[in-house]
Amino acid sequence: DLHRLGIPDTRLVRIYNGVDVDRFRPARTGEKKEIRSAFGICAGQILLFCGQLTPRKGLPELLEAWSGMRANYPNIALVVVGDGPLANSVREQAAMSDGTIVYLGQRADITRVLRMSDVLVLPSRFESFGNVVLEALASGVPVASTPCGIAEQILVPGRNGWMIKHTDVIAIQQSLGEALAASKHWGDLAPACLQTAQEFTFERIAKRYLKIYQEMLTTHRVHAVL
């Protein structure tokens, strides 16, 4: 949009959102099990969708994809967190899923939800940024996402997550299949997830803002002298 207004690249600086790495942290030993028990979740592993329950997020495609796969993974649950126009549909599907789909509604304790999860799934059609991606990585949780928002730039398949090529059922199933095939190694991806998140700490982002302000002030002073 700025380019269309005629603003040149030399006038543009991109600074990403940050993540609170003190608030979002990996689960301690035994903590995943404790949190799942508190939520009444019996599954041994958890795929998490967290966001607005809208078609733009690719939720209908995710639910259809998982419905076609879940019989092969009886010990894995898809946990859905959020609210929106699709809430009733999610609630109904969860009620008929024998525990393979769990709907927790809108939550204020997202840090706990992320710590109990194993993989975040975000099959969105569009994300302006996607804060939840950084929050998951800071929690040591790898991410399966479409190439949108920040995910397109920081996810490295097999290192800190998996890429979903398109927001459609087949592509989601393919990506989840790759993730599930590597389920024994999910814990091994945590260091790479944390390393990626460290590039977006509040301290690092604040320093980038300060650098821009300093450059702007310096330029202003030079122009004033001239």
Coordinates of C-alpha atoms in Angstrom, one line a residue:
D1 CA 0.0 0.0 0.0
L2 CA 2.8 2.4 0.8
H3 CA 4.6 1.6 -2.4
R4 CA 1.4 2.4 -4.3
L5 CA 1.3 5.8 -2.6
G6 CA 4.7 6.5 -4.1
I7 CA 6.8 6.1 -0.9
P8 CA 10.3 4.8 -1.9
D9 CA 12.0 1.9 -0.1
T10 CA 14.6 4.3 1.3
R11 CA 11.8 5.7 3.5
L12 CA 10.5 2.4 4.7
V13 CA 11.8 0.4 7.7
R14 CA 10.2 -2.9 8.7
I15 CA 10.2 -3.7 12.4
Y16 CA 8.4 -6.9 13.5
N17 CA 6.4 -7.6 16.6
G18 CA 8.1 -8.9 19.7
V19 CA 7.4 -11.8 22.0
D20 CA 7.6 -11.9 25.8
V21 CA 10.1 -14.7 26.4
D22 CA 9.7 -14.5 30.1
R23 CA 5.9 -15.0 29.9
F24 CA 6.0 -17.6 27.1
R25 CA 8.4 -20.4 28.1
P26 CA 8.8 -24.1 27.6
A27 CA 7.1 -26.5 29.9
R28 CA 9.1 -27.9 32.8
T29 CA 9.5 -31.6 33.4
G30 CA 6.0 -33.1 34.0
E31 CA 4.2 -29.8 33.4
K32 CA 2.6 -30.8 30.1
K33 CA 0.9 -33.7 31.8
E34 CA -0.2 -31.6 34.8
I35 CA -1.8 -29.0 32.6
R36 CA -3.5 -31.5 30.4
S37 CA -4.9 -33.2 33.4
A38 CA -6.3 -29.9 34.7
F39 CA -8.1 -29.5 31.4
G40 CA -9.3 -33.0 31.4
I41 CA -7.4 -34.0 28.3
C42 CA -6.3 -37.6 28.2
A43 CA -4.5 -37.6 24.8
G44 CA -0.8 -38.3 24.9
Q45 CA 0.0 -35.6 22.3
I46 CA -1.7 -32.3 21.3
L47 CA -2.0 -30.4 18.1
L48 CA -3.2 -26.9 18.9
F49 CA -5.2 -24.4 16.9
C50 CA -5.3 -21.0 18.6
G51 CA -7.0 -17.9 17.0
Q52 CA -10.2 -16.5 15.8
L53 CA -12.7 -19.1 14.7
T54 CA -13.2 -17.8 11.2
P55 CA -12.9 -19.2 7.7
R56 CA -9.9 -16.9 7.0
K57 CA -7.9 -18.9 9.6
G58 CA -8.4 -22.1 7.6
L59 CA -10.3 -23.8 10.5
P60 CA -12.9 -25.6 8.4
E61 CA -10.2 -27.1 6.2
L62 CA -8.2 -28.1 9.3
L63 CA -11.2 -29.8 11.0
E64 CA -12.0 -31.7 7.8
A65 CA -8.3 -32.7 7.3
W66 CA -8.1 -33.9 10.9
S67 CA -11.4 -35.8 10.7
G68 CA -9.9 -37.8 7.8
M69 CA -6.7 -38.6 9.8
R70 CA -7.6 -38.9 13.5
A71 CA -8.6 -42.6 13.3
N72 CA -5.0 -43.3 12.6
Y73 CA -3.8 -41.3 15.6
P74 CA -6.1 -42.2 18.5
N75 CA -3.7 -40.9 21.1
I76 CA -3.5 -37.4 19.6
A77 CA -6.0 -34.6 20.1
L78 CA -6.6 -31.5 18.1
V79 CA -7.2 -28.8 20.7
V80 CA -9.0 -25.6 19.5
V81 CA -8.8 -22.4 21.4
G82 CA -10.6 -19.2 20.4
D83 CA -14.0 -17.7 19.7
G84 CA -15.8 -16.5 16.6
P85 CA -18.6 -17.4 14.1
L86 CA -17.5 -21.0 13.8
A87 CA -17.6 -21.7 17.5
N88 CA -20.8 -23.7 17.5
S89 CA -19.6 -25.8 14.6
V90 CA -16.3 -26.6 16.5
R91 CA -18.2 -27.4 19.7
E92 CA -20.5 -29.8 17.8
Q93 CA -17.6 -31.6 16.1
A94 CA -15.7 -31.8 19.4
A95 CA -18.8 -33.4 21.1
M96 CA -18.9 -36.2 18.5
S97 CA -15.1 -36.8 18.2
D98 CA -14.5 -39.1 21.2
G99 CA -11.8 -36.8 22.6
T100 CA -9.8 -36.4 19.4
I101 CA -11.1 -32.8 19.0
V102 CA -11.2 -30.7 22.2
Y103 CA -12.7 -27.2 22.2
L104 CA -11.6 -25.0 25.1
G105 CA -13.3 -21.8 24.1
Q106 CA -11.7 -18.4 24.6
R107 CA -8.8 -18.6 27.1
A108 CA -6.9 -16.0 29.1
D109 CA -4.3 -18.5 30.1
I110 CA -2.8 -19.1 26.6
T111 CA 0.7 -19.5 28.1
R112 CA -0.5 -22.7 29.8
V113 CA -2.3 -23.9 26.7
L114 CA 0.9 -23.5 24.7
R115 CA 3.0 -25.3 27.3
M116 CA 0.8 -28.3 27.2
S117 CA 0.9 -28.5 23.4
D118 CA 3.2 -30.3 21.0
V119 CA 2.6 -28.6 17.7
L120 CA 0.8 -25.3 16.8
V121 CA -1.2 -25.6 13.5
L122 CA -2.0 -22.3 11.7
P123 CA -3.5 -23.0 8.2
S124 CA -4.5 -19.3 7.6
R125 CA -5.2 -17.8 4.3
F126 CA -3.7 -14.5 5.5
E127 CA -1.9 -13.2 8.5
S128 CA -0.7 -9.6 8.9
F129 CA 1.9 -11.0 11.3
G130 CA 0.8 -14.0 13.4
N131 CA 1.9 -13.3 17.0
V132 CA 0.9 -16.8 18.0
V133 CA 3.7 -18.3 15.9
L134 CA 6.3 -16.5 18.0
E135 CA 4.5 -17.3 21.2
A136 CA 4.5 -21.0 20.3
L137 CA 8.2 -21.0 19.4
A138 CA 9.1 -19.1 22.6
S139 CA 7.2 -22.0 24.4
G140 CA 9.4 -24.5 22.6
V141 CA 6.5 -25.6 20.4
P142 CA 7.2 -26.2 16.7
V143 CA 4.7 -24.7 14.2
A144 CA 2.9 -26.1 11.1
S145 CA 1.7 -23.0 9.2
T146 CA 0.9 -21.7 5.7
P147 CA 3.5 -19.3 4.3
C148 CA 1.8 -16.2 5.6
G149 CA 2.8 -13.5 8.1
I150 CA 6.0 -14.0 10.0
A151 CA 5.8 -17.8 9.5
E152 CA 6.9 -17.5 5.9
Q153 CA 10.2 -15.9 6.9
I154 CA 11.2 -17.9 10.0
L155 CA 9.9 -21.4 9.7
V156 CA 12.5 -24.0 8.5
P157 CA 10.8 -27.3 7.8
G158 CA 12.1 -30.1 10.0
R159 CA 14.0 -27.6 12.2
N160 CA 11.3 -25.5 14.0
G161 CA 8.2 -26.6 12.2
W162 CA 6.6 -27.5 8.9
M163 CA 5.1 -25.5 6.0
I164 CA 1.5 -26.0 4.8
K165 CA 1.6 -25.2 1.1
H166 CA -2.0 -24.0 0.8
T167 CA -5.1 -23.6 2.9
D168 CA -6.8 -26.8 1.6
V169 CA -7.5 -30.2 3.1
I170 CA -4.9 -32.2 1.1
A171 CA -2.1 -29.7 1.9
I172 CA -3.0 -29.7 5.6
Q173 CA -3.1 -33.4 5.7
Q174 CA 0.3 -33.7 4.0
S175 CA 1.9 -31.3 6.4
L176 CA 0.4 -32.8 9.4
G177 CA 1.5 -36.2 8.1
E178 CA 5.0 -35.0 8.0
A179 CA 4.8 -33.6 11.5
L180 CA 3.2 -36.7 12.9
A181 CA 5.8 -38.9 11.3
A182 CA 8.4 -37.0 13.3
S183 CA 6.5 -37.0 16.6
K184 CA 9.2 -38.9 18.4
H185 CA 11.5 -36.0 17.7
W186 CA 9.2 -33.1 18.6
G187 CA 11.0 -32.5 21.8
D188 CA 14.3 -32.2 19.9
L189 CA 13.0 -29.2 18.0
A190 CA 12.6 -27.1 21.1
P191 CA 16.1 -25.6 21.1
A192 CA 15.7 -24.4 17.5
C193 CA 12.3 -23.0 18.3
L194 CA 13.7 -21.0 21.2
Q195 CA 16.6 -19.8 19.2
T196 CA 14.2 -18.4 16.6
A197 CA 12.1 -16.7 19.2
Q198 CA 15.2 -15.0 20.8
E199 CA 15.5 -12.9 17.6
F200 CA 12.2 -11.3 18.5
T201 CA 12.5 -10.5 22.2
F202 CA 11.1 -7.2 23.4
E203 CA 14.6 -6.0 24.1
R204 CA 15.8 -6.6 20.6
I205 CA 12.7 -5.0 19.0
A206 CA 13.0 -2.0 21.3
K207 CA 16.6 -1.5 20.3
R208 CA 15.5 -1.4 16.6
Y209 CA 12.9 1.3 17.4
L210 CA 15.5 3.3 19.3
K211 CA 18.0 3.0 16.4
I212 CA 15.4 4.5 14.0
Y213 CA 14.5 7.3 16.4
Q214 CA 18.2 8.1 16.8
E215 CA 18.7 8.2 13.0
M216 CA 15.7 10.4 12.5
L217 CA 16.9 12.8 15.2
T218 CA 20.4 12.9 13.7
T219 CA 19.0 13.6 10.2
H220 CA 16.8 16.4 11.6
R221 CA 19.8 18.0 13.2
V222 CA 21.8 17.9 10.0
H223 CA 19.0 19.5 8.0
A224 CA 18.6 22.2 10.7
V225 CA 22.3 23.1 10.4
L226 CA 22.1 23.2 6.6

